[in-house]
Structures are given as structure tokens and as C-alpha cells.
Amino acid sequence: MPEFRPGTPDQDAYLEELVAAGLLVRTGVHGVYGRSGTFEKVRNGFDELVTRTAIPDEAEALRFPPVLPRHNLESTGYLKSFPHLAGTVFSFEGTEGQAAQMFEAASKHEDWSEHQHQTDLVLMPAACYPVYPAVAARGPLPEGGVTVDPGGAYVFRHEPSGDPARLQMFHMRELVRVAEPETVATWRDAWRDRAIDLLRGLGLDANFDVATDPFFGRRGRMMAASQKEQELKFEILVQIAGPEPTAVASFNYHQDHFASVYGIETSTGEVAHTACLGFGHERIVLALLKTHGLDPQAWPEDVREQLWPA
Ligand code: AMP
Ligand code: ZN
């Protein structure tokens, strides 16, 4: 059972400050907030800064809605590694009588799940998931592979928490590289260094570290140990509302995992490798607000200039 993780006193206080300033709006569910125009202006300014930084990559833009065909989640092993984080879409398929029963139970806020049936969709767990089957469907990669920009997509993770930086629905700005192993590994490491410069350039005290994914269960602990040993995941961490610094960006080298699932081949017929990077939009906005204050109009001129160039 994914448990609700209460916020620390500092996290509770920061959330309260953000709500009082109108930057976040409570919905009644932890980790799901409305956001003000000011919050969105910072988020979009950051997203555009990433786009400008990525110009040399000549990435191909591809956008997907924030739902994923259930088949894709089933094929990639997500339910083995992260069964506790997945969100699935259910809907009503029944008679008028059953609809009335469902409505009756729902009106009293009782359990109405027996009237719901699984659909072909799940909520998007990461912005890169729909990219791999789309690239695979085109046949072998061109020479040098491809770089895809799936934009800042909404993703879902079932991890309710009182920490304003731990959301259930948030924007993940990804870039995805699909190519020969060496090309992919070099790209991942180069972006980690570019991203550190980008975040430090915005005045954030950003540092990177080897990291692991929150794999489920005992088997998951072994997977995390192996991931760490092979340095397959790096994170950039920034202090937000503590106590530990929070990951604001991740750099993942999947080796042949996704390419094998979908049969992506290089131009010479080898199994391709993939890597992705993901900036957590909301965490970056929260880190900027924490560092420079809750009024972006009063932020240092060089920070404003990078987010909103004249
Ligand atoms: P991951 O795929 O888990 O490495 O996530 C990519 C990025 O999304 C992380 O580096 C975070 O910045 C952000 N992120 C992950 N989980 C959450 C969450 N629960 N709330 C807000 N941002 C998150
Ligand atoms: Zn990804």
C-alpha cells in the first residue's frame, strides 16, 4: 500500500507559504495542486530555456497526451519495477441499473469500484514512454540515431505526500536519445554537465550524484544496487524544503532495455541503446521560489533575463 508520507515541519510551512501567496491552490488531495499564472510563467520560462539549450541537439519534437496505451506499460516491465507508482484508467461499462447503483454509492462517497472496468489506458508514468514504440515503428534508425523532444508532459506517480515537492501529477521535461551505445552514453553524460551549468546559472545550488530508481520490494533493492554500481542513473539535487536535497533532474541510461522490448535497431542492424533526461518542472520552480523569494518580479536581473529574454 503506498502510504501517505506526511510533510516535515519545514515542508508543511513551505506549502503553507506557497498557498498563502496564491502560487499553489489546494485541491483536497495531497500532491495535486492548482497553480497560479505566476507559477506557470516561471515553469514555461524554464521549459523554453531548456528548449534553447537543446538547439544543438536538433531534436525532433513529438507530443503525446498524458495517457499511455496499457499494452506499453505491460511490455516494458513497469509493473514489475514500480507497481506502487502506476495509475490506471478505469471506466463504467454496464447497464442503467448498475449505473444507478454506482451513482448511489458514489453520492454517499462509498466504494463504487465494483462498477468500474479496466480500459486500454494507463496514466503516463514518464514522458519518454511513448517515444520508444513510435521510433520503433519507423524501422531501423538513420545513421547516428535520433534525438526526440517529447516536451514537458504531465506524468502521474502514486506517491501522496505532504511535501510540496513530491507530487502525484507533475510535468516532466524530457529529451530522449536513441542510437549506438557509445553515442547514447556520451550524450547522457554531456547533458548532465550542461544541466548542472544551466541550473547553477539560475542561481541554484545544484549538485549531481549517482542515483537509483525507487524499485519495489526486495527484488527492487537488488536492482537498485546494480543500477548504482553501473552508474545508470544520475540526479541533480537542490535543497528545496529539506531535510535532504531533492532531485530536480535525472539522467538515465537504459542500455538496450526499451530497444529490446520494441525491437529498435541501429542503421547497421544492432540493437540500439537509449537514454533519457528528465527535468522535474515543478521542483525547479519550487527551488527557484525558495532560493530567490516568492515574487519572481524581484528576482535577480540575470535570472529573469534567462527565463524571459527580452
Ligand atoms: P524519474 O523518472 O523518477 O527520474 O523522474 C524525473 C524527474 O521528475 C526527477 O528528477 C524529478 O525532478 C521529477 N520527479 C520525480 N518524481 C516526482 C514527484 N513525485 N513530484 C515532483 N517531481 C518529481
Ligand atoms: Zn525517460
Tab-separated table of C-alpha atoms and ligand atoms in Angstrom:
chain	number	residue	atom	x	y	z
A	1	MET	CA	0.000	0.000	0.000
A	2	PRO	CA	1.526	3.355	-0.939
A	3	GLU	CA	1.349	5.183	2.299
A	4	PHE	CA	0.780	8.882	2.681
A	5	ARG	CA	4.039	10.447	3.713
A	6	PRO	CA	3.373	13.417	5.984
A	7	GLY	CA	5.484	16.523	5.362
A	8	THR	CA	8.202	17.591	7.779
A	9	PRO	CA	7.516	20.864	9.641
A	10	ASP	CA	9.654	22.752	7.087
A	11	GLN	CA	7.805	21.148	4.157
A	12	ASP	CA	4.421	21.916	5.721
A	13	ALA	CA	5.499	25.512	6.308
A	14	TYR	CA	6.734	25.959	2.716
A	15	LEU	CA	3.498	24.514	1.305
A	16	GLU	CA	1.506	26.877	3.503
A	17	GLU	CA	3.580	29.850	2.296
A	18	LEU	CA	3.038	28.871	-1.360
A	19	VAL	CA	-0.711	28.509	-0.809
A	20	ALA	CA	-0.934	31.793	1.119
A	21	ALA	CA	0.900	33.562	-1.738
A	22	GLY	CA	-1.581	32.061	-4.221
A	23	LEU	CA	1.175	30.230	-6.127
A	24	LEU	CA	-0.364	26.822	-5.342
A	25	VAL	CA	-4.037	26.008	-4.818
A	26	ARG	CA	-5.045	23.037	-2.664
A	27	THR	CA	-7.458	20.521	-4.208
A	28	GLY	CA	-8.100	18.355	-1.150
A	29	VAL	CA	-5.721	15.613	-2.345
A	30	HIS	CA	-2.063	15.634	-1.323
A	31	GLY	CA	0.335	16.120	-4.217
A	32	VAL	CA	-2.293	17.555	-6.607
A	33	TYR	CA	-2.311	21.366	-6.736
A	34	GLY	CA	-3.613	24.134	-8.906
A	35	ARG	CA	-1.014	26.697	-9.942
A	36	SER	CA	-1.190	30.449	-10.461
A	37	GLY	CA	-0.267	32.348	-13.618
A	38	THR	CA	2.970	33.426	-11.926
A	39	PHE	CA	3.919	29.814	-11.179
A	40	GLU	CA	3.170	28.874	-14.790
A	41	LYS	CA	5.165	31.802	-16.131
A	42	VAL	CA	8.256	30.503	-14.297
A	43	ARG	CA	7.573	26.910	-15.375
A	44	ASN	CA	7.151	27.826	-19.040
A	45	GLY	CA	10.145	30.190	-18.919
A	46	PHE	CA	12.279	27.315	-17.660
A	47	ASP	CA	10.895	24.968	-20.304
A	48	GLU	CA	11.825	27.421	-23.040
A	49	LEU	CA	15.302	27.820	-21.557
A	50	VAL	CA	15.741	24.029	-21.887
A	51	THR	CA	14.497	24.212	-25.491
A	52	ARG	CA	17.058	26.926	-26.304
A	53	THR	CA	19.823	24.942	-24.588
A	54	ALA	CA	18.871	21.878	-26.660
A	55	ILE	CA	19.066	23.653	-30.055
A	56	PRO	CA	22.406	21.962	-30.960
A	57	ASP	CA	20.734	18.544	-30.438
A	58	GLU	CA	18.370	19.217	-33.341
A	59	ALA	CA	15.813	17.111	-31.505
A	60	GLU	CA	12.620	16.117	-33.229
A	61	ALA	CA	9.557	17.412	-31.360
A	62	LEU	CA	6.870	14.786	-30.678
A	63	ARG	CA	3.982	15.342	-28.274
A	64	PHE	CA	1.703	12.771	-26.669
A	65	PRO	CA	-1.325	13.071	-24.379
A	66	PRO	CA	-0.745	12.192	-20.698
A	67	VAL	CA	-2.211	8.704	-21.073
A	68	LEU	CA	-0.336	5.671	-22.360
A	69	PRO	CA	-1.732	2.543	-24.021
A	70	ARG	CA	-1.898	-0.100	-21.278
A	71	HIS	CA	-0.118	-2.505	-23.635
A	72	ASN	CA	3.038	-0.372	-23.498
A	73	LEU	CA	3.137	-0.389	-19.703
A	74	GLU	CA	2.679	-4.165	-19.742
A	75	SER	CA	5.509	-4.706	-22.252
A	76	THR	CA	8.148	-2.584	-20.556
A	77	GLY	CA	8.156	-4.271	-17.135
A	78	TYR	CA	6.915	-1.142	-15.331
A	79	LEU	CA	4.530	-3.188	-13.200
A	80	LYS	CA	7.408	-5.363	-12.006
A	81	SER	CA	9.677	-2.452	-11.107
A	82	PHE	CA	7.147	0.199	-9.985
A	83	PRO	CA	3.762	-1.439	-9.257
A	84	HIS	CA	3.302	1.019	-6.383
A	85	LEU	CA	3.571	4.130	-8.588
A	86	ALA	CA	1.368	3.245	-11.564
A	87	GLY	CA	-2.023	4.818	-12.137
A	88	THR	CA	-4.545	3.024	-14.346
A	89	VAL	CA	-7.673	4.300	-16.081
A	90	PHE	CA	-10.946	2.528	-15.326
A	91	SER	CA	-14.367	3.440	-16.700
A	92	PHE	CA	-18.003	2.365	-16.485
A	93	GLU	CA	-19.362	-0.320	-18.802
A	94	GLY	CA	-22.736	-1.551	-17.609
A	95	THR	CA	-26.486	-1.336	-17.559
A	96	GLU	CA	-28.732	1.516	-16.463
A	97	GLY	CA	-29.384	-0.359	-13.217
A	98	GLN	CA	-25.692	-0.697	-12.495
A	99	ALA	CA	-25.170	2.975	-13.320
A	100	ALA	CA	-27.831	3.846	-10.759
A	101	GLN	CA	-26.129	1.665	-8.119
A	102	MET	CA	-22.785	3.260	-8.874
A	103	PHE	CA	-24.240	6.749	-8.637
A	104	GLU	CA	-25.963	5.866	-5.351
A	105	ALA	CA	-22.725	4.583	-3.765
A	106	ALA	CA	-20.665	7.463	-5.165
A	107	SER	CA	-23.137	10.065	-3.886
A	108	LYS	CA	-22.546	8.725	-0.385
A	109	HIS	CA	-18.774	8.531	-1.015
A	110	GLU	CA	-18.918	4.765	-0.574
A	111	ASP	CA	-16.913	2.233	-2.615
A	112	TRP	CA	-18.107	2.179	-6.255
A	113	SER	CA	-15.065	0.424	-7.729
A	114	GLU	CA	-17.002	-2.801	-8.487
A	115	HIS	CA	-18.772	-0.919	-11.295
A	116	GLN	CA	-15.534	0.107	-12.988
A	117	HIS	CA	-13.742	-1.814	-15.740
A	118	GLN	CA	-10.171	-1.530	-16.861
A	119	THR	CA	-9.716	0.454	-20.090
A	120	ASP	CA	-6.880	0.286	-22.638
A	121	LEU	CA	-5.185	3.259	-20.968
A	122	VAL	CA	-2.938	3.971	-18.024
A	123	LEU	CA	-1.658	7.343	-16.836
A	124	MET	CA	1.690	8.364	-18.300
A	125	PRO	CA	4.450	7.356	-15.837
A	126	ALA	CA	7.265	9.258	-17.633
A	127	ALA	CA	7.288	11.467	-20.721
A	128	CYS	CA	9.616	9.178	-22.690
A	129	TYR	CA	7.438	6.022	-22.634
A	130	PRO	CA	5.501	6.664	-25.885
A	131	VAL	CA	8.661	7.685	-27.754
A	132	TYR	CA	10.220	4.188	-27.986
A	133	PRO	CA	7.331	2.425	-29.768
A	134	ALA	CA	6.937	5.453	-32.076
A	135	VAL	CA	10.612	5.329	-33.083
A	136	ALA	CA	10.499	1.522	-33.419
A	137	ALA	CA	7.546	1.731	-35.823
A	138	ARG	CA	9.684	3.628	-38.341
A	139	GLY	CA	12.092	0.723	-38.840
A	140	PRO	CA	15.901	0.847	-38.441
A	141	LEU	CA	17.384	4.114	-37.166
A	142	PRO	CA	19.098	6.544	-39.514
A	143	GLU	CA	22.866	6.737	-39.168
A	144	GLY	CA	23.704	8.461	-35.861
A	145	GLY	CA	20.290	7.630	-34.412
A	146	VAL	CA	17.650	10.126	-33.329
A	147	THR	CA	17.038	12.626	-30.547
A	148	VAL	CA	13.408	13.183	-29.624
A	149	ASP	CA	11.924	16.025	-27.582
A	150	PRO	CA	8.625	14.867	-26.021
A	151	GLY	CA	8.262	18.253	-24.304
A	152	GLY	CA	7.123	18.938	-20.764
A	153	ALA	CA	4.412	16.297	-20.371
A	154	TYR	CA	2.122	15.655	-17.436
A	155	VAL	CA	3.020	12.392	-15.680
A	156	PHE	CA	1.457	10.525	-12.765
A	157	ARG	CA	3.093	8.784	-9.791
A	158	HIS	CA	1.004	7.459	-6.923
A	159	GLU	CA	3.079	8.833	-4.065
A	160	PRO	CA	0.846	11.046	-1.911
A	161	SER	CA	2.918	13.238	0.369
A	162	GLY	CA	2.743	16.431	2.401
A	163	ASP	CA	5.987	17.609	0.773
A	164	PRO	CA	5.094	20.264	-1.828
A	165	ALA	CA	7.975	18.899	-3.948
A	166	ARG	CA	6.529	15.371	-4.044
A	167	LEU	CA	3.558	15.470	-6.387
A	168	GLN	CA	1.236	12.860	-7.827
A	169	MET	CA	0.778	14.729	-11.114
A	170	PHE	CA	3.590	16.911	-12.410
A	171	HIS	CA	5.408	17.991	-15.572
A	172	MET	CA	8.480	16.134	-16.690
A	173	ARG	CA	10.512	17.787	-19.448
A	174	GLU	CA	12.379	15.037	-21.204
A	175	LEU	CA	14.807	14.582	-24.064
A	176	VAL	CA	15.413	11.094	-25.430
A	177	ARG	CA	18.405	9.728	-27.362
A	178	VAL	CA	18.166	6.510	-29.374
A	179	ALA	CA	21.379	5.433	-31.104
A	180	GLU	CA	24.525	3.294	-30.878
A	181	PRO	CA	25.594	2.503	-27.270
A	182	GLU	CA	28.587	4.825	-27.155
A	183	THR	CA	26.736	7.772	-28.709
A	184	VAL	CA	23.928	7.398	-26.172
A	185	ALA	CA	26.202	7.132	-23.130
A	186	THR	CA	28.231	10.177	-24.195
A	187	TRP	CA	25.054	12.201	-24.826
A	188	ARG	CA	23.695	11.351	-21.363
A	189	ASP	CA	26.899	12.444	-19.611
A	190	ALA	CA	27.229	15.629	-21.679
A	191	TRP	CA	23.653	16.640	-20.795
A	192	ARG	CA	24.255	16.016	-17.114
A	193	ASP	CA	27.072	18.579	-17.255
A	194	ARG	CA	25.059	21.031	-19.375
A	195	ALA	CA	22.132	20.759	-16.971
A	196	ILE	CA	24.320	21.465	-13.936
A	197	ASP	CA	25.582	24.634	-15.650
A	198	LEU	CA	22.042	25.621	-16.622
A	199	LEU	CA	20.674	25.219	-13.074
A	200	ARG	CA	23.683	26.893	-11.417
A	201	GLY	CA	23.278	29.697	-13.938
A	202	LEU	CA	19.826	30.276	-12.442
A	203	GLY	CA	21.395	30.705	-9.004
A	204	LEU	CA	20.508	27.227	-7.724
A	205	ASP	CA	22.960	25.333	-5.527
A	206	ALA	CA	22.830	22.255	-7.761
A	207	ASN	CA	24.998	19.143	-7.448
A	208	PHE	CA	24.846	15.760	-9.112
A	209	ASP	CA	25.109	12.286	-7.663
A	210	VAL	CA	24.730	8.678	-8.738
A	211	ALA	CA	21.132	7.666	-8.019
A	212	THR	CA	18.676	4.769	-8.091
A	213	ASP	CA	15.026	4.441	-9.069
A	214	PRO	CA	12.511	3.627	-6.307
A	215	PHE	CA	12.203	-0.050	-7.354
A	216	PHE	CA	9.571	-2.065	-5.493
A	217	GLY	CA	10.266	-4.749	-2.888
A	218	ARG	CA	13.213	-6.995	-2.126
A	219	ARG	CA	13.995	-7.719	-5.773
A	220	GLY	CA	13.904	-3.957	-6.263
A	221	ARG	CA	16.692	-3.446	-3.743
A	222	MET	CA	18.917	-5.726	-5.811
A	223	MET	CA	18.002	-3.875	-8.996
A	224	ALA	CA	18.810	-0.556	-7.343
A	225	ALA	CA	22.209	-1.845	-6.196
A	226	SER	CA	23.078	-2.980	-9.717
A	227	GLN	CA	21.821	0.293	-11.225
A	228	LYS	CA	24.036	2.236	-8.846
A	229	GLU	CA	27.094	0.093	-9.456
A	230	GLN	CA	26.784	0.596	-13.223
A	231	GLU	CA	26.052	4.328	-12.788
A	232	LEU	CA	22.957	4.036	-14.973
A	233	LYS	CA	21.176	6.941	-13.247
A	234	PHE	CA	22.415	10.373	-12.198
A	235	GLU	CA	20.359	13.022	-10.465
A	236	ILE	CA	20.863	16.732	-9.947
A	237	LEU	CA	19.864	17.688	-6.433
A	238	VAL	CA	18.861	21.053	-4.982
A	239	GLN	CA	17.776	21.937	-1.467
A	240	ILE	CA	14.052	22.820	-1.529
A	241	ALA	CA	12.251	22.380	1.793
A	242	GLY	CA	14.692	19.730	3.024
A	243	PRO	CA	15.753	17.942	5.072
A	244	GLU	CA	17.735	16.337	2.223
A	245	PRO	CA	18.333	17.962	-1.189
A	246	THR	CA	15.641	16.941	-3.730
A	247	ALA	CA	16.218	15.536	-7.248
A	248	VAL	CA	15.244	18.202	-9.809
A	249	ALA	CA	16.572	16.369	-12.868
A	250	SER	CA	17.518	12.790	-13.801
A	251	PHE	CA	19.778	11.314	-16.471
A	252	ASN	CA	19.016	7.701	-17.262
A	253	TYR	CA	20.920	5.213	-19.401
A	254	HIS	CA	18.592	2.264	-20.140
A	255	GLN	CA	21.165	0.328	-22.207
A	256	ASP	CA	19.133	-1.973	-24.515
A	257	HIS	CA	16.034	-2.254	-22.261
A	258	PHE	CA	13.494	-0.262	-24.295
A	259	ALA	CA	15.146	-1.010	-27.644
A	260	SER	CA	14.885	-4.767	-27.000
A	261	VAL	CA	11.239	-4.550	-25.932
A	262	TYR	CA	10.265	-2.697	-29.128
A	263	GLY	CA	12.935	-4.057	-31.494
A	264	ILE	CA	14.735	-0.769	-32.264
A	265	GLU	CA	17.767	-1.382	-34.490
A	266	THR	CA	20.662	0.863	-35.445
A	267	SER	CA	21.444	1.586	-39.115
A	268	THR	CA	23.876	-1.369	-39.051
A	269	GLY	CA	21.308	-3.781	-37.630
A	270	GLU	CA	22.465	-3.915	-33.989
A	271	VAL	CA	20.099	-3.495	-31.045
A	272	ALA	CA	20.055	0.240	-30.255
A	273	HIS	CA	20.599	1.755	-26.818
A	274	THR	CA	18.503	4.529	-25.264
A	275	ALA	CA	18.919	7.245	-22.667
A	276	CYS	CA	16.640	9.992	-21.435
A	277	LEU	CA	16.879	13.025	-19.248
A	278	GLY	CA	14.011	14.481	-17.279
A	279	PHE	CA	13.716	17.875	-15.598
A	280	GLY	CA	11.040	17.997	-12.889
A	281	HIS	CA	9.366	21.325	-13.789
A	282	GLU	CA	7.500	21.898	-10.533
A	283	ARG	CA	10.525	21.029	-8.384
A	284	ILE	CA	12.634	23.526	-10.333
A	285	VAL	CA	10.006	26.254	-9.893
A	286	LEU	CA	9.808	25.457	-6.155
A	287	ALA	CA	13.611	25.560	-5.889
A	288	LEU	CA	13.733	28.951	-7.659
A	289	LEU	CA	10.981	30.362	-5.418
A	290	LYS	CA	12.794	29.041	-2.339
A	291	THR	CA	16.145	30.473	-3.461
A	292	HIS	CA	15.089	33.876	-4.835
A	293	GLY	CA	11.841	34.547	-2.967
A	294	LEU	CA	8.144	34.166	-3.783
A	295	ASP	CA	7.973	37.218	-6.088
A	296	PRO	CA	9.676	36.495	-9.449
A	297	GLN	CA	9.440	40.227	-10.298
A	298	ALA	CA	12.052	40.791	-7.599
A	299	TRP	CA	14.429	38.039	-8.748
A	300	PRO	CA	17.994	38.909	-9.837
A	301	GLU	CA	18.026	40.515	-13.284
A	302	ASP	CA	20.295	37.844	-14.845
A	303	VAL	CA	17.943	35.064	-13.713
A	304	ARG	CA	14.912	36.907	-15.118
A	305	GLU	CA	16.781	37.552	-18.355
A	306	GLN	CA	17.442	33.830	-18.860
A	307	LEU	CA	13.857	32.803	-18.117
A	308	TRP	CA	12.218	35.636	-20.043
A	309	PRO	CA	14.698	37.009	-22.594
A	310	ALA	CA	13.663	40.382	-23.976
B	1	AMP	P1	12.489	9.993	-12.568
B	1	AMP	O1	11.950	9.401	-13.829
B	1	AMP	O2	11.912	9.351	-11.346
B	1	AMP	O3	13.971	10.066	-12.542
B	1	AMP	O4	11.923	11.476	-12.534
B	1	AMP	C1	12.431	12.505	-13.364
B	1	AMP	C2	12.344	13.818	-12.626
B	1	AMP	O5	10.976	14.100	-12.317
B	1	AMP	C3	13.051	13.805	-11.274
B	1	AMP	O6	14.415	14.162	-11.398
B	1	AMP	C4	12.275	14.867	-10.506
B	1	AMP	O7	12.771	16.141	-10.791
B	1	AMP	C5	10.873	14.749	-11.063
B	1	AMP	N1	10.002	13.971	-10.146
B	1	AMP	C6	10.016	12.630	-9.937
B	1	AMP	N2	9.069	12.271	-9.047
B	1	AMP	C7	8.438	13.426	-8.677
B	1	AMP	C8	7.355	13.727	-7.799
B	1	AMP	N3	6.711	12.783	-7.101
B	1	AMP	N4	6.967	15.025	-7.679
B	1	AMP	C9	7.578	16.000	-8.382
B	1	AMP	N5	8.601	15.773	-9.230
B	1	AMP	C10	9.037	14.508	-9.382
B	2	ZN	ZN	12.525	8.958	-19.512
